[in-house]
PDB file of C-alpha atoms in Angstrom:
ATOM      1  CA  UNK A  52      11.913  -7.413 -18.780  1.00  0.00           C
ATOM      2  CA  UNK A  53      11.553  -3.812 -17.663  1.00  0.00           C
ATOM      3  CA  UNK A  54       9.606  -3.055 -14.551  1.00  0.00           C
ATOM      4  CA  UNK A  55       7.424  -0.052 -13.860  1.00  0.00           C
ATOM      5  CA  UNK A  56       9.173   3.172 -14.701  1.00  0.00           C
ATOM      6  CA  UNK A  57       8.307   6.691 -13.674  1.00  0.00           C
ATOM      7  CA  UNK A  58       9.524  10.033 -14.886  1.00  0.00           C
ATOM      8  CA  UNK A  59      10.814  12.381 -13.861  1.00  0.00           C
ATOM      9  CA  UNK A  60      12.386  10.875 -10.780  1.00  0.00           C
ATOM     10  CA  UNK A  61      12.630  14.288  -9.174  1.00  0.00           C
ATOM     11  CA  UNK A  62      10.614  17.394  -9.816  1.00  0.00           C
ATOM     12  CA  UNK A  63      10.880  20.800  -8.229  1.00  0.00           C
ATOM     13  CA  UNK A  64       7.989  23.130  -8.918  1.00  0.00           C
ATOM     14  CA  UNK A  65       7.225  26.604  -7.764  1.00  0.00           C
ATOM     15  CA  UNK A  66       3.919  27.031  -6.018  1.00  0.00           C
ATOM     16  CA  UNK A  67       1.216  27.590  -8.588  1.00  0.00           C
ATOM     17  CA  UNK A  68       2.904  25.703 -11.404  1.00  0.00           C
ATOM     18  CA  UNK A  69       1.336  22.730 -13.124  1.00  0.00           C
ATOM     19  CA  UNK A  70       3.198  19.414 -13.187  1.00  0.00           C
ATOM     20  CA  UNK A  71       2.771  16.156 -15.069  1.00  0.00           C
ATOM     21  CA  UNK A  72       4.099  12.879 -13.754  1.00  0.00           C
ATOM     22  CA  UNK A  73       4.415   9.901 -16.043  1.00  0.00           C
ATOM     23  CA  UNK A  74       4.078   6.203 -15.342  1.00  0.00           C
ATOM     24  CA  UNK A  75       5.040   3.399 -17.729  1.00  0.00           C
ATOM     25  CA  UNK A  76       3.550   0.181 -16.372  1.00  0.00           C
ATOM     26  CA  UNK A  77       4.671  -3.321 -17.185  1.00  0.00           C
ATOM     27  CA  UNK A  78       3.441  -4.235 -20.644  1.00  0.00           C
ATOM     28  CA  UNK A  79       0.119  -6.035 -20.572  1.00  0.00           C
ATOM     29  CA  UNK A  80      -0.768  -5.093 -17.023  1.00  0.00           C
ATOM     30  CA  UNK A  81      -4.439  -4.351 -16.717  1.00  0.00           C
ATOM     31  CA  UNK A  82      -4.533  -2.467 -13.431  1.00  0.00           C
ATOM     32  CA  UNK A  83      -2.720   0.738 -12.637  1.00  0.00           C
ATOM     33  CA  UNK A  84      -2.671   2.556  -9.317  1.00  0.00           C
ATOM     34  CA  UNK A  85      -1.364   5.935  -8.202  1.00  0.00           C
ATOM     35  CA  UNK A  86      -0.359   6.580  -4.616  1.00  0.00           C
ATOM     36  CA  UNK A  87       0.925   9.585  -2.709  1.00  0.00           C
ATOM     37  CA  UNK A  88       3.534   8.960  -0.029  1.00  0.00           C
ATOM     38  CA  UNK A  89       4.347  11.748   2.370  1.00  0.00           C
ATOM     39  CA  UNK A  90       7.577  11.680   4.330  1.00  0.00           C
ATOM     40  CA  UNK A  91       7.456   9.044   7.050  1.00  0.00           C
ATOM     41  CA  UNK A  92       4.070   7.731   5.963  1.00  0.00           C
ATOM     42  CA  UNK A  93       2.785   4.800   4.003  1.00  0.00           C
ATOM     43  CA  UNK A  94       1.447   5.156   0.484  1.00  0.00           C
ATOM     44  CA  UNK A  95      -2.034   6.649   0.235  1.00  0.00           C
ATOM     45  CA  UNK A  96      -4.340   5.547  -2.549  1.00  0.00           C
ATOM     46  CA  UNK A  97      -5.151   8.185  -5.127  1.00  0.00           C
ATOM     47  CA  UNK A  98      -6.760   6.494  -8.096  1.00  0.00           C
ATOM     48  CA  UNK A  99      -7.172   3.227  -9.981  1.00  0.00           C
ATOM     49  CA  UNK A 100      -7.428   2.350 -13.657  1.00  0.00           C
ATOM     50  CA  UNK A 101      -8.536  -0.851 -15.268  1.00  0.00           C
ATOM     51  CA  UNK A 102      -7.156  -0.575 -18.779  1.00  0.00           C
ATOM     52  CA  UNK A 103      -8.174   2.920 -19.916  1.00  0.00           C
ATOM     53  CA  UNK A 104     -11.112   3.234 -17.546  1.00  0.00           C
ATOM     54  CA  UNK A 105     -10.626   5.187 -14.346  1.00  0.00           C
ATOM     55  CA  UNK A 106     -12.776   3.140 -11.999  1.00  0.00           C
ATOM     56  CA  UNK A 107     -11.937   4.852  -8.744  1.00  0.00           C
ATOM     57  CA  UNK A 108     -10.648   8.359  -8.163  1.00  0.00           C
ATOM     58  CA  UNK A 109     -11.919   8.768  -4.650  1.00  0.00           C
ATOM     59  CA  UNK A 110      -8.426   9.266  -3.232  1.00  0.00           C
ATOM     60  CA  UNK A 111      -7.562  12.340  -5.294  1.00  0.00           C
ATOM     61  CA  UNK A 112      -7.239  15.104  -2.677  1.00  0.00           C
ATOM     62  CA  UNK A 113      -8.701  17.912  -4.722  1.00  0.00           C
ATOM     63  CA  UNK A 114      -9.912  18.835  -8.176  1.00  0.00           C
ATOM     64  CA  UNK A 115      -6.402  20.080  -8.902  1.00  0.00           C
ATOM     65  CA  UNK A 116      -5.386  16.444  -9.319  1.00  0.00           C
ATOM     66  CA  UNK A 117      -6.203  14.669 -12.548  1.00  0.00           C
ATOM     67  CA  UNK A 118      -5.089  11.314 -13.914  1.00  0.00           C
ATOM     68  CA  UNK A 119      -5.489   9.667 -17.281  1.00  0.00           C
ATOM     69  CA  UNK A 120      -4.554   6.491 -19.085  1.00  0.00           C
ATOM     70  CA  UNK A 121      -5.975   7.070 -22.553  1.00  0.00           C
ATOM     71  CA  UNK A 122      -4.701   3.948 -24.316  1.00  0.00           C
ATOM     72  CA  UNK A 123      -4.640   1.617 -21.368  1.00  0.00           C
ATOM     73  CA  UNK A 124      -0.893   1.655 -20.940  1.00  0.00           C
ATOM     74  CA  UNK A 125       1.028   4.833 -20.024  1.00  0.00           C
ATOM     75  CA  UNK A 126      -0.590   6.978 -17.364  1.00  0.00           C
ATOM     76  CA  UNK A 127      -0.101  10.590 -16.422  1.00  0.00           C
ATOM     77  CA  UNK A 128      -0.898  12.225 -13.118  1.00  0.00           C
ATOM     78  CA  UNK A 129      -1.332  15.959 -13.460  1.00  0.00           C
ATOM     79  CA  UNK A 130      -1.379  18.420 -10.633  1.00  0.00           C
ATOM     80  CA  UNK A 131      -2.548  21.926 -11.377  1.00  0.00           C
ATOM     81  CA  UNK A 132      -1.596  25.007  -9.390  1.00  0.00           C
ATOM     82  CA  UNK A 133       0.713  23.058  -7.094  1.00  0.00           C
ATOM     83  CA  UNK A 134       0.691  23.815  -3.381  1.00  0.00           C
ATOM     84  CA  UNK A 135       3.326  23.088  -0.753  1.00  0.00           C
ATOM     85  CA  UNK A 136       1.182  20.339   0.729  1.00  0.00           C
ATOM     86  CA  UNK A 137       1.479  18.496  -2.598  1.00  0.00           C
ATOM     87  CA  UNK A 138       5.153  17.792  -1.847  1.00  0.00           C
ATOM     88  CA  UNK A 139       5.473  14.025  -1.619  1.00  0.00           C
ATOM     89  CA  UNK A 140       6.634  10.973  -3.482  1.00  0.00           C
ATOM     90  CA  UNK A 141       4.118   9.849  -6.082  1.00  0.00           C
ATOM     91  CA  UNK A 142       4.123   6.118  -6.676  1.00  0.00           C
ATOM     92  CA  UNK A 143       2.705   4.216  -9.572  1.00  0.00           C
ATOM     93  CA  UNK A 144       1.990   0.498  -9.456  1.00  0.00           C
ATOM     94  CA  UNK A 145       0.662  -1.930 -12.037  1.00  0.00           C
ATOM     95  CA  UNK A 146      -0.838  -5.372 -11.763  1.00  0.00           C
ATOM     96  CA  UNK A 147      -1.621  -8.078 -14.294  1.00  0.00           C
ATOM     97  CA  UNK A 148      -4.883  -8.914 -12.554  1.00  0.00           C
ATOM     98  CA  UNK A 149      -7.927  -6.696 -12.137  1.00  0.00           C
ATOM     99  CA  UNK A 150      -7.805  -6.821  -8.369  1.00  0.00           C
ATOM    100  CA  UNK A 151      -4.305  -5.485  -7.893  1.00  0.00           C
ATOM    101  CA  UNK A 152      -3.359  -8.496  -5.798  1.00  0.00           C
ATOM    102  CA  UNK A 153       0.240  -8.409  -6.940  1.00  0.00           C
ATOM    103  CA  UNK A 154       1.280  -4.862  -7.593  1.00  0.00           C
ATOM    104  CA  UNK A 155       4.621  -3.931  -9.053  1.00  0.00           C
ATOM    105  CA  UNK A 156       5.734  -0.507  -7.951  1.00  0.00           C
ATOM    106  CA  UNK A 157       7.815   2.036  -9.762  1.00  0.00           C
ATOM    107  CA  UNK A 158      10.590   3.979  -8.044  1.00  0.00           C
ATOM    108  CA  UNK A 159       8.390   7.018  -7.587  1.00  0.00           C
ATOM    109  CA  UNK A 160       8.609  10.685  -8.463  1.00  0.00           C
ATOM    110  CA  UNK A 161       9.660  12.970  -5.650  1.00  0.00           C
ATOM    111  CA  UNK A 162       7.808  16.263  -6.020  1.00  0.00           C
ATOM    112  CA  UNK A 163       8.994  19.270  -4.081  1.00  0.00           C
ATOM    113  CA  UNK A 164       6.912  22.418  -4.233  1.00  0.00           C
ATOM    114  CA  UNK A 165       8.746  25.570  -3.205  1.00  0.00           C
TER     115      UNK A 165
ATOM    116  CA  UNK B1207     -13.810   2.472   7.524  1.00  0.00           C
ATOM    117  CA  UNK B1208     -10.708   0.478   6.807  1.00  0.00           C
ATOM    118  CA  UNK B1209      -7.294   1.095   8.309  1.00  0.00           C
ATOM    119  CA  UNK B1210      -4.022  -0.546   9.095  1.00  0.00           C
ATOM    120  CA  UNK B1211      -1.920  -0.067  12.223  1.00  0.00           C
ATOM    121  CA  UNK B1212       1.695  -1.078  12.397  1.00  0.00           C
ATOM    122  CA  UNK B1213       2.969  -1.137  15.946  1.00  0.00           C
ATOM    123  CA  UNK B1214       6.536   0.044  16.199  1.00  0.00           C
ATOM    124  CA  UNK B1215       7.901   2.389  13.581  1.00  0.00           C
ATOM    125  CA  UNK B1216      11.407   1.073  14.255  1.00  0.00           C
ATOM    126  CA  UNK B1217      12.412  -2.472  15.140  1.00  0.00           C
ATOM    127  CA  UNK B1218      15.961  -3.677  15.776  1.00  0.00           C
ATOM    128  CA  UNK B1219      16.965  -7.304  15.941  1.00  0.00           C
ATOM    129  CA  UNK B1220      20.258  -9.112  16.080  1.00  0.00           C
ATOM    130  CA  UNK B1221      21.386 -11.127  13.113  1.00  0.00           C
ATOM    131  CA  UNK B1222      19.977 -14.636  13.489  1.00  0.00           C
ATOM    132  CA  UNK B1223      17.205 -13.563  15.846  1.00  0.00           C
ATOM    133  CA  UNK B1224      13.472 -13.816  15.252  1.00  0.00           C
ATOM    134  CA  UNK B1225      11.862 -11.013  13.289  1.00  0.00           C
ATOM    135  CA  UNK B1226       8.339 -10.016  14.328  1.00  0.00           C
ATOM    136  CA  UNK B1227       6.631  -7.047  12.689  1.00  0.00           C
ATOM    137  CA  UNK B1228       3.117  -6.313  13.868  1.00  0.00           C
ATOM    138  CA  UNK B1229       0.107  -5.358  11.801  1.00  0.00           C
ATOM    139  CA  UNK B1230      -3.486  -4.945  12.887  1.00  0.00           C
ATOM    140  CA  UNK B1231      -6.303  -4.006  10.601  1.00  0.00           C
ATOM    141  CA  UNK B1232      -9.826  -2.811  10.897  1.00  0.00           C
ATOM    142  CA  UNK B1233     -12.286  -3.763   8.246  1.00  0.00           C
ATOM    143  CA  UNK B1234     -16.016  -4.152   8.145  1.00  0.00           C
ATOM    144  CA  UNK B1235     -15.752  -6.956   5.612  1.00  0.00           C
ATOM    145  CA  UNK B1236     -13.270  -9.810   5.176  1.00  0.00           C
ATOM    146  CA  UNK B1237     -10.083  -8.231   3.890  1.00  0.00           C
ATOM    147  CA  UNK B1238      -7.235  -9.125   1.659  1.00  0.00           C
ATOM    148  CA  UNK B1239      -3.919  -8.446   3.399  1.00  0.00           C
ATOM    149  CA  UNK B1240      -0.439  -7.788   2.107  1.00  0.00           C
ATOM    150  CA  UNK B1241       3.083  -7.151   3.245  1.00  0.00           C
ATOM    151  CA  UNK B1242       5.392  -5.095   1.068  1.00  0.00           C
ATOM    152  CA  UNK B1243       9.099  -4.403   1.555  1.00  0.00           C
ATOM    153  CA  UNK B1244      11.016  -1.378   0.416  1.00  0.00           C
ATOM    154  CA  UNK B1245      14.781  -1.635   0.240  1.00  0.00           C
ATOM    155  CA  UNK B1246      16.788   1.591   0.181  1.00  0.00           C
ATOM    156  CA  UNK B1247      16.411   3.416  -3.114  1.00  0.00           C
ATOM    157  CA  UNK B1248      14.096   0.777  -4.528  1.00  0.00           C
ATOM    158  CA  UNK B1249      10.381   0.500  -5.184  1.00  0.00           C
ATOM    159  CA  UNK B1250       8.002  -1.455  -2.985  1.00  0.00           C
ATOM    160  CA  UNK B1251       8.070  -5.192  -3.536  1.00  0.00           C
ATOM    161  CA  UNK B1252       5.378  -7.675  -2.585  1.00  0.00           C
ATOM    162  CA  UNK B1253       6.521 -10.074   0.160  1.00  0.00           C
ATOM    163  CA  UNK B1254       3.318 -12.050   0.595  1.00  0.00           C
ATOM    164  CA  UNK B1255      -0.449 -11.813   0.459  1.00  0.00           C
ATOM    165  CA  UNK B1256      -3.518 -13.305   2.143  1.00  0.00           C
ATOM    166  CA  UNK B1257      -6.542 -13.714  -0.086  1.00  0.00           C
ATOM    167  CA  UNK B1258      -8.837 -15.901   2.054  1.00  0.00           C
ATOM    168  CA  UNK B1259      -7.143 -19.221   1.419  1.00  0.00           C
ATOM    169  CA  UNK B1260      -4.738 -20.669   4.005  1.00  0.00           C
ATOM    170  CA  UNK B1261      -4.373 -18.466   7.061  1.00  0.00           C
ATOM    171  CA  UNK B1262      -0.617 -19.065   7.252  1.00  0.00           C
ATOM    172  CA  UNK B1263       0.982 -17.468   4.236  1.00  0.00           C
ATOM    173  CA  UNK B1264       4.552 -18.008   3.124  1.00  0.00           C
ATOM    174  CA  UNK B1265       6.349 -15.357   1.147  1.00  0.00           C
ATOM    175  CA  UNK B1266       9.710 -14.638  -0.344  1.00  0.00           C
ATOM    176  CA  UNK B1267      13.015 -14.557   1.518  1.00  0.00           C
ATOM    177  CA  UNK B1268      11.786 -16.822   4.319  1.00  0.00           C
ATOM    178  CA  UNK B1269       9.051 -14.498   5.588  1.00  0.00           C
ATOM    179  CA  UNK B1270       5.600 -15.672   6.582  1.00  0.00           C
ATOM    180  CA  UNK B1271       2.490 -14.157   8.107  1.00  0.00           C
ATOM    181  CA  UNK B1272      -0.571 -15.533   9.827  1.00  0.00           C
ATOM    182  CA  UNK B1273      -4.064 -14.128   9.427  1.00  0.00           C
ATOM    183  CA  UNK B1274      -5.883 -14.170  12.763  1.00  0.00           C
ATOM    184  CA  UNK B1275      -9.426 -12.988  12.348  1.00  0.00           C
ATOM    185  CA  UNK B1276     -10.187 -13.024  16.078  1.00  0.00           C
ATOM    186  CA  UNK B1277      -7.275 -10.686  16.714  1.00  0.00           C
ATOM    187  CA  UNK B1278      -7.631  -8.737  13.447  1.00  0.00           C
ATOM    188  CA  UNK B1279      -3.912  -9.229  12.986  1.00  0.00           C
ATOM    189  CA  UNK B1280      -1.530 -10.165  10.209  1.00  0.00           C
ATOM    190  CA  UNK B1281       1.906 -10.152  11.826  1.00  0.00           C
ATOM    191  CA  UNK B1282       5.016 -10.795   9.736  1.00  0.00           C
ATOM    192  CA  UNK B1283       7.690 -13.158  10.992  1.00  0.00           C
ATOM    193  CA  UNK B1284      10.995 -14.653   9.977  1.00  0.00           C
ATOM    194  CA  UNK B1285      12.825 -17.179  12.157  1.00  0.00           C
ATOM    195  CA  UNK B1286      16.317 -15.851  11.578  1.00  0.00           C
ATOM    196  CA  UNK B1287      17.183 -12.316  10.523  1.00  0.00           C
ATOM    197  CA  UNK B1288      19.791 -11.632   7.880  1.00  0.00           C
ATOM    198  CA  UNK B1289      21.609  -8.379   7.341  1.00  0.00           C
ATOM    199  CA  UNK B1290      19.936  -8.145   3.941  1.00  0.00           C
ATOM    200  CA  UNK B1291      16.514  -7.946   5.635  1.00  0.00           C
ATOM    201  CA  UNK B1292      17.167  -4.365   6.727  1.00  0.00           C
ATOM    202  CA  UNK B1293      14.453  -2.369   4.994  1.00  0.00           C
ATOM    203  CA  UNK B1294      11.096  -0.638   5.450  1.00  0.00           C
ATOM    204  CA  UNK B1295       8.112  -2.948   5.715  1.00  0.00           C
ATOM    205  CA  UNK B1296       4.524  -1.963   4.953  1.00  0.00           C
ATOM    206  CA  UNK B1297       1.338  -3.803   5.766  1.00  0.00           C
ATOM    207  CA  UNK B1298      -1.638  -3.138   3.499  1.00  0.00           C
ATOM    208  CA  UNK B1299      -5.298  -4.101   3.350  1.00  0.00           C
ATOM    209  CA  UNK B1300      -7.735  -4.250   0.467  1.00  0.00           C
ATOM    210  CA  UNK B1301     -11.406  -4.745   1.105  1.00  0.00           C
ATOM    211  CA  UNK B1302     -12.941  -7.137  -1.357  1.00  0.00           C
ATOM    212  CA  UNK B1303     -15.644  -4.725  -2.383  1.00  0.00           C
ATOM    213  CA  UNK B1304     -13.340  -2.257  -4.045  1.00  0.00           C
ATOM    214  CA  UNK B1305      -9.897  -1.561  -5.362  1.00  0.00           C
ATOM    215  CA  UNK B1306      -8.667   0.792  -2.685  1.00  0.00           C
ATOM    216  CA  UNK B1307      -5.581  -0.290  -0.830  1.00  0.00           C
ATOM    217  CA  UNK B1308      -4.778   1.083   2.623  1.00  0.00           C
ATOM    218  CA  UNK B1309      -1.181   1.009   3.803  1.00  0.00           C
ATOM    219  CA  UNK B1310       0.233   1.282   7.285  1.00  0.00           C
ATOM    220  CA  UNK B1311       2.847   3.851   8.165  1.00  0.00           C
ATOM    221  CA  UNK B1312       5.656   1.328   7.881  1.00  0.00           C
ATOM    222  CA  UNK B1313       8.181  -0.328  10.165  1.00  0.00           C
ATOM    223  CA  UNK B1314      11.880   0.217   9.643  1.00  0.00           C
ATOM    224  CA  UNK B1315      13.805  -2.951  10.407  1.00  0.00           C
ATOM    225  CA  UNK B1316      17.432  -2.718  11.491  1.00  0.00           C
ATOM    226  CA  UNK B1317      19.533  -5.867  11.744  1.00  0.00           C
ATOM    227  CA  UNK B1318      22.454  -5.655  14.126  1.00  0.00           C
ATOM    228  CA  UNK B1319      25.496  -7.803  13.319  1.00  0.00           C
TER     229      UNK B1319
END
């Protein structure tokens, strides 16, 4: 009965380093979303997967951001050459349906770039 | 363009008083609307959703929201606040032509004993 899990929960990276953030969705959930949440703001959409297919990546802020979900379950969000403006909480959510009408969120990964 | 505006970043109510959290949206097409709650140190949790069925939607923990197309609003209410309702509340919209979700900036609810 596990929910969505994310790892690591906290990540400190020096500017210019690459980071990889992992999301384990609820088993069997078709849809997977990544969001970026800056301090004091609401989540901002980054990208959406339906099974292994990345159907929408329009929210990724730059080509330094890359997400994958190769087997339709676990997903990884990778940020290359991190910048200070990348500091945020990165949220993953999964949904049983294709529309994401009932998303279950993970606890997030707090990324701090120094 | 789609967006969500939550009026009032902080709302305080007395225990037992009415809770009213405001949400207005802008959308060029009929939207789907959601309220999520985030308790301290927990992930976001769906409270309720509007998906073009009944305009008055009931959710968990006694919350409800009414979709008013003429006012482009989806305000969240609860008749009587409990201490356990203290949390951050987010309104979100999804346009039915895509899978992008747009969240408001959140309203922090404080319940005063």
